[in-house]
Structure formats: C-alpha cells, structure tokens
XYZ file of C-alpha atoms in Angstrom:
518
model
C 4.389 -8.257 40.707
C 7.494 -6.228 41.878
C 6.911 -3.812 38.768
C 3.427 -2.867 39.738
C 4.521 -2.323 43.512
C 7.160 -0.086 42.668
C 4.859 1.944 40.254
C 2.234 2.368 43.054
C 4.943 3.307 45.627
C 5.776 6.377 43.638
C 9.291 6.196 44.830
C 11.266 8.233 42.514
C 14.788 6.748 43.141
C 13.365 3.155 42.067
C 11.019 3.940 39.143
C 13.589 4.786 36.527
C 15.557 1.700 36.984
C 12.519 -0.493 36.865
C 11.236 1.133 33.707
C 14.649 0.592 32.238
C 14.955 -3.076 33.253
C 11.389 -3.845 31.820
C 12.372 -2.150 28.572
C 15.574 -4.153 28.319
C 14.082 -7.429 29.229
C 10.900 -7.084 26.854
C 12.166 -4.853 24.021
C 11.806 -7.808 21.450
C 8.872 -9.538 22.922
C 5.364 -9.798 21.451
C 3.868 -11.627 24.378
C 4.375 -11.628 28.094
C 4.242 -14.815 29.968
C 4.741 -13.139 33.441
C 1.439 -11.027 32.724
C -0.884 -13.659 31.200
C -3.943 -12.701 33.261
C -6.132 -9.886 32.190
C -5.864 -8.639 35.875
C -2.234 -8.239 35.942
C -1.931 -6.557 32.423
C -4.655 -3.940 33.199
C -2.844 -3.038 36.642
C 0.435 -2.556 34.485
C -1.436 -0.497 32.070
C -3.107 1.661 34.621
C -0.065 1.991 36.928
C 1.725 3.395 33.784
C -1.213 5.648 32.796
C -1.381 7.093 36.169
C 2.529 7.881 36.094
C 1.902 9.402 32.743
C -0.650 11.829 34.150
C 1.733 12.895 37.120
C 4.037 15.669 35.805
C 6.214 15.116 38.929
C 7.640 12.071 37.045
C 7.844 13.774 33.491
C 11.554 12.713 33.035
C 10.229 9.052 33.263
C 7.344 9.556 30.705
C 9.320 8.674 27.501
C 9.997 5.044 29.302
C 6.467 4.765 30.155
C 5.344 5.193 26.667
C 8.153 3.063 25.392
C 6.801 0.215 27.801
C 3.114 0.995 26.557
C 4.535 0.533 22.977
C 6.062 -2.717 23.896
C 2.692 -3.958 25.604
C 0.490 -2.883 22.775
C 1.877 -5.537 20.609
C -0.119 -8.188 22.815
C -3.619 -7.965 21.671
C -4.892 -10.738 24.296
C -6.667 -8.470 26.755
C -6.693 -5.369 24.922
C -10.561 -5.073 24.745
C -10.677 -4.782 28.830
C -7.730 -2.555 28.911
C -8.348 0.117 26.083
C -10.713 2.741 27.247
C -11.817 6.475 26.081
C -9.388 7.951 28.854
C -6.477 5.931 27.712
C -6.947 6.769 24.021
C -7.103 10.616 25.027
C -3.863 10.093 27.144
C -1.948 8.766 24.178
C -3.330 11.424 22.066
C -2.064 14.093 24.424
C 1.326 12.592 24.815
C 1.726 12.511 21.005
C 0.926 16.321 21.029
C -2.094 15.394 18.699
C -5.011 16.961 20.519
C -6.299 20.002 18.574
C -5.218 22.713 20.988
C -1.592 21.113 20.963
C -0.776 20.238 17.209
C -0.046 23.732 16.059
C 2.355 24.436 18.720
C 5.751 22.528 18.713
C 7.244 21.162 21.962
C 10.950 21.133 22.692
C 11.230 17.444 23.291
C 9.879 14.904 20.810
C 11.268 11.720 22.132
C 8.085 10.961 24.255
C 5.912 12.188 21.351
C 7.400 9.577 19.013
C 6.951 6.646 21.499
C 3.396 7.730 22.067
C 2.896 7.871 18.097
C 4.277 4.122 17.821
C 1.992 3.028 20.524
C -0.833 4.434 18.678
C 0.173 2.850 15.472
C 0.217 -0.435 17.080
C -3.118 -0.193 18.471
C -4.719 1.251 15.308
C -3.004 -1.421 13.164
C -3.926 -4.563 15.277
C -6.773 -3.858 17.394
C -10.470 -3.019 16.256
C -11.647 -1.144 19.305
C -8.709 0.944 19.364
C -9.040 1.814 15.925
C -12.547 2.638 16.170
C -12.135 4.916 19.222
C -9.044 6.750 17.568
C -11.239 7.249 14.378
C -13.965 9.081 16.627
C -11.594 11.606 17.995
C -10.025 14.462 16.321
C -6.503 12.922 15.763
C -6.657 13.099 12.011
C -7.623 16.775 11.964
C -4.572 17.294 14.478
C -2.299 15.632 12.006
C -3.383 17.636 9.057
C -2.818 20.964 11.431
C 0.688 19.588 12.328
C 1.495 19.175 8.518
C 0.457 22.644 7.688
C 2.678 24.512 10.473
C 4.803 27.287 9.139
C 7.890 25.288 9.112
C 7.308 21.655 8.921
C 10.968 20.826 8.488
C 11.572 21.942 12.292
C 9.529 18.839 13.298
C 11.940 15.576 13.191
C 11.485 13.439 10.289
C 10.329 10.419 12.263
C 7.638 12.293 13.963
C 6.214 13.426 10.831
C 6.727 10.040 9.218
C 4.571 8.347 12.034
C 1.740 10.968 11.690
C 1.518 10.203 7.982
C 1.499 6.265 8.936
C -1.099 6.646 11.687
C -3.268 8.595 9.046
C -2.691 5.954 6.473
C -3.777 3.171 8.746
C -6.916 5.344 9.731
C -7.913 5.900 6.125
C -7.206 2.237 4.982
C -8.590 0.473 7.882
C -11.491 2.685 8.729
C -13.668 3.328 5.405
C -16.195 5.046 7.405
C -13.888 8.168 8.393
C -12.882 8.690 4.627
C -15.717 10.959 3.672
C -15.275 13.406 6.391
C -11.538 13.503 6.017
C -11.689 14.044 2.310
C -14.622 16.468 1.962
C -15.109 18.112 5.498
C -11.503 18.426 6.544
C -10.371 18.817 2.771
C -7.799 16.240 3.326
C -6.733 15.894 -0.388
C -6.192 19.535 -0.519
C -4.150 19.737 2.584
C -1.844 16.969 1.368
C -1.422 18.218 -1.956
C -0.277 21.359 -0.116
C 2.178 19.387 1.859
C 3.548 17.505 -1.302
C 4.045 21.171 -2.682
C 6.117 21.949 0.537
C 8.028 18.794 0.039
C 8.902 19.351 -3.681
C 9.526 23.072 -3.124
C 13.068 22.801 -4.196
C 12.496 20.513 -7.046
C 12.208 16.778 -7.119
C 15.814 16.001 -8.341
C 16.973 17.345 -4.622
C 14.706 15.059 -2.656
C 16.604 13.302 0.224
C 15.583 9.618 1.375
C 13.467 11.075 4.217
C 11.411 13.215 2.066
C 10.931 10.686 -0.588
C 9.584 8.449 2.488
C 7.077 11.123 3.551
C 6.047 11.899 -0.124
C 5.319 8.183 -0.540
C 3.138 8.005 2.647
C 1.334 10.973 1.562
C 0.460 9.492 -1.810
C -0.752 6.365 -0.258
C -3.194 8.419 2.071
C -4.468 10.237 -0.926
C -5.242 7.173 -2.650
C -7.176 5.724 0.381
C -9.344 9.115 0.323
C -9.791 9.090 -3.407
C -11.635 5.613 -2.710
C -14.441 7.449 -0.904
C -16.995 8.549 -3.317
C -19.768 8.896 -0.510
C -20.151 12.616 0.113
C -21.616 13.695 3.505
C -25.187 14.597 3.129
C -25.012 18.064 4.872
C -22.004 19.182 2.668
C -22.296 20.747 -0.820
C -19.141 19.365 -3.159
C -18.210 21.395 -5.983
C -17.420 18.925 -8.646
C -15.481 21.342 -10.887
C -13.174 22.256 -7.901
C -12.531 18.625 -7.327
C -11.389 18.147 -10.790
C -9.579 21.311 -10.649
C -7.677 20.143 -7.371
C -6.983 16.575 -9.151
C -5.370 18.468 -12.089
C -3.162 20.411 -9.743
C -2.194 17.049 -7.928
C -1.553 15.396 -11.307
C 1.109 18.031 -12.210
C 3.115 17.103 -8.907
C 2.734 13.571 -9.678
C 4.120 14.206 -13.230
C 7.251 15.574 -11.462
C 7.688 12.389 -9.523
C 7.371 10.221 -12.689
C 9.950 12.389 -14.429
C 12.538 12.119 -11.742
C 15.909 11.394 -13.384
C 18.525 12.210 -10.864
C 20.492 9.181 -9.575
C 21.044 11.051 -6.221
C 17.466 10.497 -5.406
C 17.449 6.995 -3.938
C 13.991 5.132 -3.500
C 12.897 6.987 -6.664
C 11.510 3.761 -8.012
C 9.263 3.566 -4.822
C 8.132 7.123 -5.485
C 7.390 6.061 -9.122
C 5.343 3.066 -7.924
C 2.958 4.997 -5.426
C 2.524 7.607 -8.028
C 1.315 5.294 -10.475
C -0.837 3.553 -8.020
C -2.401 6.795 -7.082
C -3.172 7.331 -10.886
C -5.650 4.317 -10.667
C -7.993 6.201 -8.441
C -7.781 9.688 -10.047
C -10.328 11.197 -12.415
C -9.265 10.251 -16.033
C -10.212 13.876 -17.030
C -7.001 14.856 -15.154
C -4.828 12.553 -17.181
C -4.484 15.330 -19.649
C -1.955 16.995 -17.275
C 0.517 14.195 -17.829
C 1.062 15.334 -21.425
C 1.099 19.083 -21.571
C 1.494 21.048 -24.902
C 5.198 21.212 -25.969
C 7.008 23.002 -28.857
C 9.954 20.620 -28.220
C 10.106 18.077 -31.194
C 12.352 15.888 -29.313
C 10.067 15.280 -26.393
C 7.037 15.922 -28.293
C 4.433 13.902 -30.223
C 1.685 15.675 -32.055
C 2.392 19.031 -30.110
C 2.415 17.168 -26.771
C 5.158 16.380 -24.256
C 4.990 12.498 -23.939
C 7.815 12.028 -21.651
C 5.439 10.813 -18.978
C 4.200 8.179 -21.352
C 7.813 6.940 -22.030
C 8.370 6.507 -18.299
C 5.171 4.426 -17.985
C 6.278 1.908 -20.920
C 9.913 1.700 -19.306
C 8.373 1.096 -15.976
C 6.171 -1.569 -17.667
C 8.972 -3.207 -19.567
C 11.101 -3.557 -16.423
C 8.379 -5.605 -14.633
C 6.926 -7.736 -17.564
C 9.323 -10.561 -16.823
C 8.984 -10.692 -12.977
C 8.179 -14.068 -11.195
C 4.703 -15.088 -11.150
C 4.111 -14.512 -7.390
C 4.726 -10.695 -7.811
C 3.394 -10.155 -11.281
C -0.289 -8.965 -10.079
C 1.307 -6.564 -7.605
C 3.623 -5.138 -10.150
C 1.734 -4.788 -13.333
C -2.032 -4.393 -12.518
C -1.417 -0.453 -11.514
C 0.500 0.470 -14.617
C -1.576 -1.515 -16.968
C -4.821 0.038 -15.587
C -3.258 3.410 -15.985
C -2.196 2.583 -19.579
C -5.397 1.178 -20.453
C -7.572 4.038 -19.256
C -5.320 6.633 -20.920
C -5.279 4.954 -24.255
C -9.088 4.588 -23.915
C -9.604 8.311 -23.091
C -6.838 10.053 -25.056
C -6.274 9.523 -28.687
C -2.845 11.068 -28.556
C -1.646 8.757 -25.817
C -3.140 5.893 -27.596
C -1.332 6.487 -30.842
C 1.834 7.214 -29.263
C 1.730 4.108 -27.105
C 0.616 1.864 -29.768
C 3.687 3.100 -31.943
C 5.823 1.940 -29.184
C 3.968 -1.305 -28.034
C 2.499 -2.315 -31.417
C 4.608 -0.886 -34.298
C 3.949 -1.952 -38.000
C 4.641 -5.723 -38.234
C 7.780 -6.770 -39.860
C 8.963 -9.764 -38.287
C 6.253 -12.366 -39.292
C 8.619 -15.432 -39.133
C 8.435 -15.687 -35.478
C 5.372 -16.190 -33.143
C 4.024 -12.970 -31.284
C 5.234 -14.355 -27.947
C 8.692 -14.964 -29.203
C 11.431 -12.344 -28.868
C 12.389 -9.485 -26.367
C 10.071 -6.522 -27.669
C 7.188 -4.978 -25.626
C 4.703 -6.735 -27.876
C 6.498 -10.202 -27.541
C 6.552 -9.865 -23.715
C 2.957 -8.859 -23.559
C 1.877 -11.792 -25.672
C 3.700 -14.114 -23.448
C 1.576 -12.987 -20.761
C -1.667 -13.222 -22.439
C -1.528 -16.897 -21.325
C -0.196 -16.263 -17.986
C -1.634 -18.485 -15.064
C -2.197 -15.138 -13.139
C -5.669 -14.491 -14.252
C -6.021 -10.790 -13.630
C -2.655 -10.365 -15.315
C -3.602 -12.351 -18.376
C -6.826 -10.491 -18.695
C -5.484 -6.827 -18.255
C -2.473 -7.513 -20.678
C -5.026 -8.848 -23.317
C -7.557 -5.653 -22.628
C -4.558 -3.381 -23.193
C -3.641 -4.891 -26.467
C -7.198 -4.711 -27.498
C -7.678 -1.185 -26.901
C -4.273 -0.222 -28.469
C -5.933 -2.082 -31.336
C -8.921 0.205 -31.055
C -10.989 -2.967 -29.879
C -10.825 -4.357 -33.452
C -10.845 -8.139 -33.339
C -9.032 -8.664 -36.773
C -6.302 -6.362 -35.676
C -5.618 -7.984 -32.400
C -5.496 -11.384 -33.847
C -3.038 -10.106 -36.368
C -0.581 -8.717 -33.545
C -1.257 -11.512 -31.088
C -2.502 -14.570 -32.801
C -5.964 -16.075 -32.171
C -4.551 -18.633 -29.842
C -3.143 -15.812 -27.415
C -6.311 -13.680 -27.963
C -8.847 -16.656 -27.446
C -9.388 -15.940 -23.517
C -10.125 -12.290 -24.077
C -12.450 -12.869 -26.996
C -14.077 -15.535 -25.080
C -14.801 -13.309 -22.225
C -15.946 -10.446 -24.442
C -18.134 -12.707 -26.571
C -16.159 -12.079 -29.723
C -14.892 -15.420 -30.666
C -16.533 -15.247 -34.008
C -15.649 -11.328 -34.407
C -17.670 -8.257 -34.072
C -21.447 -8.468 -34.745
C -22.560 -6.625 -38.060
C -24.225 -3.888 -35.942
C -20.917 -3.083 -34.085
C -19.876 0.533 -33.944
C -16.471 1.570 -32.987
C -16.091 4.267 -30.200
C -12.777 5.218 -31.315
C -11.587 7.716 -33.753
C -11.774 6.646 -37.438
C -8.165 8.170 -38.386
C -6.293 5.611 -40.335
C -3.338 3.566 -38.499
C -2.175 1.218 -41.438
C 0.023 -1.451 -39.809
C 0.814 -3.196 -43.021
C 4.309 -3.346 -44.093
C 5.883 -4.918 -47.422
C 7.115 -7.833 -45.263
C 3.777 -8.534 -43.899
C 2.013 -8.191 -47.071
C 4.307 -10.644 -48.867
C 3.863 -13.309 -46.313
C 0.121 -12.436 -45.367
C -1.158 -15.466 -47.378
C 0.934 -17.877 -45.505
C 0.537 -16.533 -41.914
C -1.427 -18.972 -39.457
C -3.933 -16.734 -37.649
C -3.897 -19.160 -34.668
C -0.125 -18.826 -33.957
C 0.007 -15.267 -35.726
C 3.283 -16.435 -37.460
C 4.444 -17.432 -41.136
C 4.287 -21.290 -41.912
C 5.483 -22.736 -44.802
C 3.001 -24.583 -46.938
C 2.800 -28.317 -46.268
C 1.228 -31.266 -48.040
C -2.256 -32.133 -46.824
C -2.106 -35.624 -45.285
C -5.893 -36.090 -46.161
C -4.830 -35.882 -49.958
C -3.133 -39.365 -49.746
C -6.134 -40.974 -47.925
C -9.142 -42.839 -49.156
C -12.734 -42.010 -48.059
C -12.594 -45.203 -45.818
C -9.283 -44.010 -44.107
C -10.792 -40.495 -43.461
C -13.808 -41.867 -41.944
C -11.565 -44.034 -39.740
C -9.491 -41.337 -38.406
C -12.652 -38.969 -37.730
C -14.192 -41.805 -35.538
C -10.946 -42.498 -33.867
C -10.583 -38.440 -33.157
C -14.317 -38.453 -31.826
C -13.863 -41.438 -29.565
C -10.689 -39.861 -28.185
C -12.499 -36.446 -27.528
C -15.269 -38.356 -25.937
C -12.883 -40.204 -23.535
C -11.234 -37.043 -22.373
C -14.503 -35.332 -21.740
C -15.931 -38.406 -19.668
C -12.867 -38.465 -17.618
C -13.280 -34.713 -16.921
C -9.864 -33.860 -18.503
C -11.363 -31.570 -21.203
C -14.681 -29.873 -21.571
C -15.430 -29.446 -25.378
C -17.645 -26.259 -26.309
C -19.418 -24.498 -29.086
C -19.511 -20.764 -29.661
C -23.162 -19.571 -28.749
C -25.242 -16.895 -30.054
C -23.628 -14.376 -27.698
C -20.195 -15.265 -29.127
C -19.127 -16.780 -25.784
C -18.132 -20.567 -25.504
C -20.936 -22.946 -24.346
C -20.351 -26.344 -22.983
C -21.786 -29.160 -24.734
C -22.906 -32.630 -23.113
C -22.049 -35.097 -25.952
C -19.144 -34.955 -28.604
C -21.509 -35.450 -31.439
C -22.828 -31.904 -30.713
C -19.708 -30.646 -32.340
C -21.365 -31.600 -35.798
C -22.668 -28.496 -37.649
C -26.239 -28.118 -37.854
C-alpha cells in the first residue's frame, strides 16, 4: 500500500501530501475497504504511531492524529491494534499525562485531534475503554480543569476533556468510586462550576453553558456510585455539606431568566436530572428563607418550585415517544420534595390541586395542571402513568379518598391496585404526613357532592333507574345475559375478570361465577 510505503520511507517531502490526501479521501468514512485485513490496518496504525513518536515530523503530528481519529471509527480490528503503548501515546499527545496536564502548550490543534480519537475509542471499544480507565487520564483532566486560568484553554479542548470524563464515568462503573472519593471528583467539579458562574448565571455564553451541562452529567454519574473504597474513610457530614453547596449552584441554574442565555432549557434539564441522584436532605437549599412576600410562601423563597411546575407544565402534552424522557426526572424530584418537605408539598398542592370548584367536568377534561396530569394517569407509557399517579397521591398525603376526589376512581385504579388500596386504607393505617388541616371543600363542591360520580370524579345529574321498570324475570334474564357475555370474553382471552383480594390487590378468577358475593 503506497500510504504505508511513504510512511516507512520517512520522506519529509512526501509525507504531508500523502497524509492530507488520506484525510480528504476518508474524512466522512466509517469503514475502509482498502484496508479490510487486520494486517494492513495494523501496519497503518503502527506507521502513524511511529511518526507521532518522531519529533522530527512534529509539524505532521496533527494530521497523523486526525487520521487516527478517522480510523478509530472502524472497530473491526481494534482488539488486535490497541495496546498499552498506543493508549499512552494518545494520552501524551492529548497532554493528559499527569506531568503535562498542569502546563499549557502553545499549540492545541494536535491535542484536540488526540482527544477526539480517545473519545471514539472510549465510546465504541471495550478494550480501549478498560485500558484508559486504568490510566491516570481522569485525574489529569481534573488537574487541567483546576489550572489558575482555565479560560486560557480553548473551549473545545475543555469540552472534550469533559466528554471523555463523562464517557468514562458512564461506561466504566468500576472507576466511579475512586473518581468520586479518592480523587474528590464531585468537589473538584463543583469548584469548576463555581468558576464558570463567577460572573453570574445570567451572563453565561453558549460555550460556558455547554461546559456546565457536561459537568452536571459527570456529577450525576459519580453520585450513582455508593460503593466507597474500603481503604478510605468517608465523612458523611462533609458529603452532605458538599451536596448542599452544589445545590446552591443548581438553584442558580434553575432560576436563569435572561433571554440572552441560549440553551438555558438544556441547562435546567441537566440540573433537574442531577437532582434525582442527590441527597433529599440537600433539597432544603432550593427553598431558602425569604422575607420577600412576593416570592415567599410560609417564610421560604419558592421560586425554584415555580420553575419546576412551569417546566412540568411545558412537557405534559409532549408526544408519547418522548414522555418518559421528558417527565420522569422532574416528576421524581417533585415527588421526593413533596414527601420530605411539608412547605414544598403545601405550595405544590396549592398549584396542582387547588380547592375543587369545577365539578361539572371530568378531572381529565381541561387545561389546568390537574387536568393534564389526570389524563396521563391512563397513559400507555407505564412509568409515566405510575409516577403521575404517585405524584398526585403524595400531594393528597397518600389519602385514598382525597385522591379519588381529585382524579376519580377510574383514573386512580391503577395506582390503588398496585398499592393494594382498591378498598381504601386498612383500619390500622397511620399517616406519615403532618396532621395540619388542608380542607379542599368549596361551596361549589359541597352543593354538588351528593351527585358526583366517584368513578368519573364529576357531577352527573340523576337519571331514572332502568331496573325500576323491569319485572323480576326481566332482571334475571339481563343478569344471565351479562354473565354469559363476560364468560365469553374471558374464554376468548379478551378480558380477565378479577376480585379484590385480602391484600387489597386484584386477583384473577377462574370462572365468572366467582364474582358472586360469598
């Protein structure tokens, strides 16, 4: 192959042209038909690696790294090609060995190409991922993030540092404990976020927002690790203190109002995702004390809660294919916040489940938050259906009667069946919520209460009972007819009749006659 021959010839007049020609020809390729065999690909990788080790050809190093980046897209023979020596070479060229990372080179072009090659290998190749995770590359990235003036490093270099770190923490679960505890990863990344937001979140540019988003994703991955290294003592109080400090930064991201900050929705989204893995004790930092009556509720600044509810409202009517991704994080946060904080629950309930006035329409009819949530209680997306019902149940302080009042028994049946509460709470049930009164009755509700159908949760005018005009023989005939229809549907597998068992959950029956009362 001419390319390999020129590389081996070390002809300085030909090498730059051959490298450029290869780049132009293969820039958008992901497989390489001219190098199908393992032997040829190995020779190409080796010849480029040798050139990268030769400082005489330093001007061609960025091109060599660009070609390695292109070749790293093809996983076919990487198991044979990738070695410890190659991994260390790429780390060295990315300026990510520990002795390099604290010093800034004059030229970053080659560094960026080496980073992209590392990114490809970590993302798509298991052996490479494992070898990189066993090096000190993550620690070197932390060191580079903590240099005195990170802004002197090009945005793309820092961005790919963070992308590589994200992949390592996402795909190599075994390296998370050491990064979190031994290398103090969360503390270092929190300090980096402080640097990014030093001039205030309302002045962030798009590049800085990208860096913040990547950093939040890495912290999320690190928080997934609960396995502490056996040789390391972990101070639980310091961990909580660190998360409380991080929570203050997250609150700033949530409260961004400036229209000049593009991608602010992406930043809020990643901030909310991170909250799902943080200690619930740190949630208190989201609603700090406030003397301002406009933004206050029972002495707390609840602006962050307003942001959560607005964020939720904007996503409740998204297409079913994206509902789970869009709703699960914010619903999880609202559920846990409502469970653990009385003030948060009372405020959220006042917005989502205000005292009932409209009893003429079904709970799922309309455009209020309650209406939209009730529609999702019968969503085909199971996890969304469950979390929405759980959210409303928690706002009702897990009171079955109150949930039925707001949503109707038909919408709540799935949650009640799952919880074993189809017949209500057992007599021995003791609520874990505060006992302060939250009367939801209004004059409109009390006037129509006797005519509200608990199944639909809405008013239904009185209608004549069709059985009143039937003889006993007609009633018996209709009953037998109904039993036969149910039996036929059951035998065809269309429905599965059930009774409520002793545990409050539905239990399938074998024959329709079991529906008779004992």
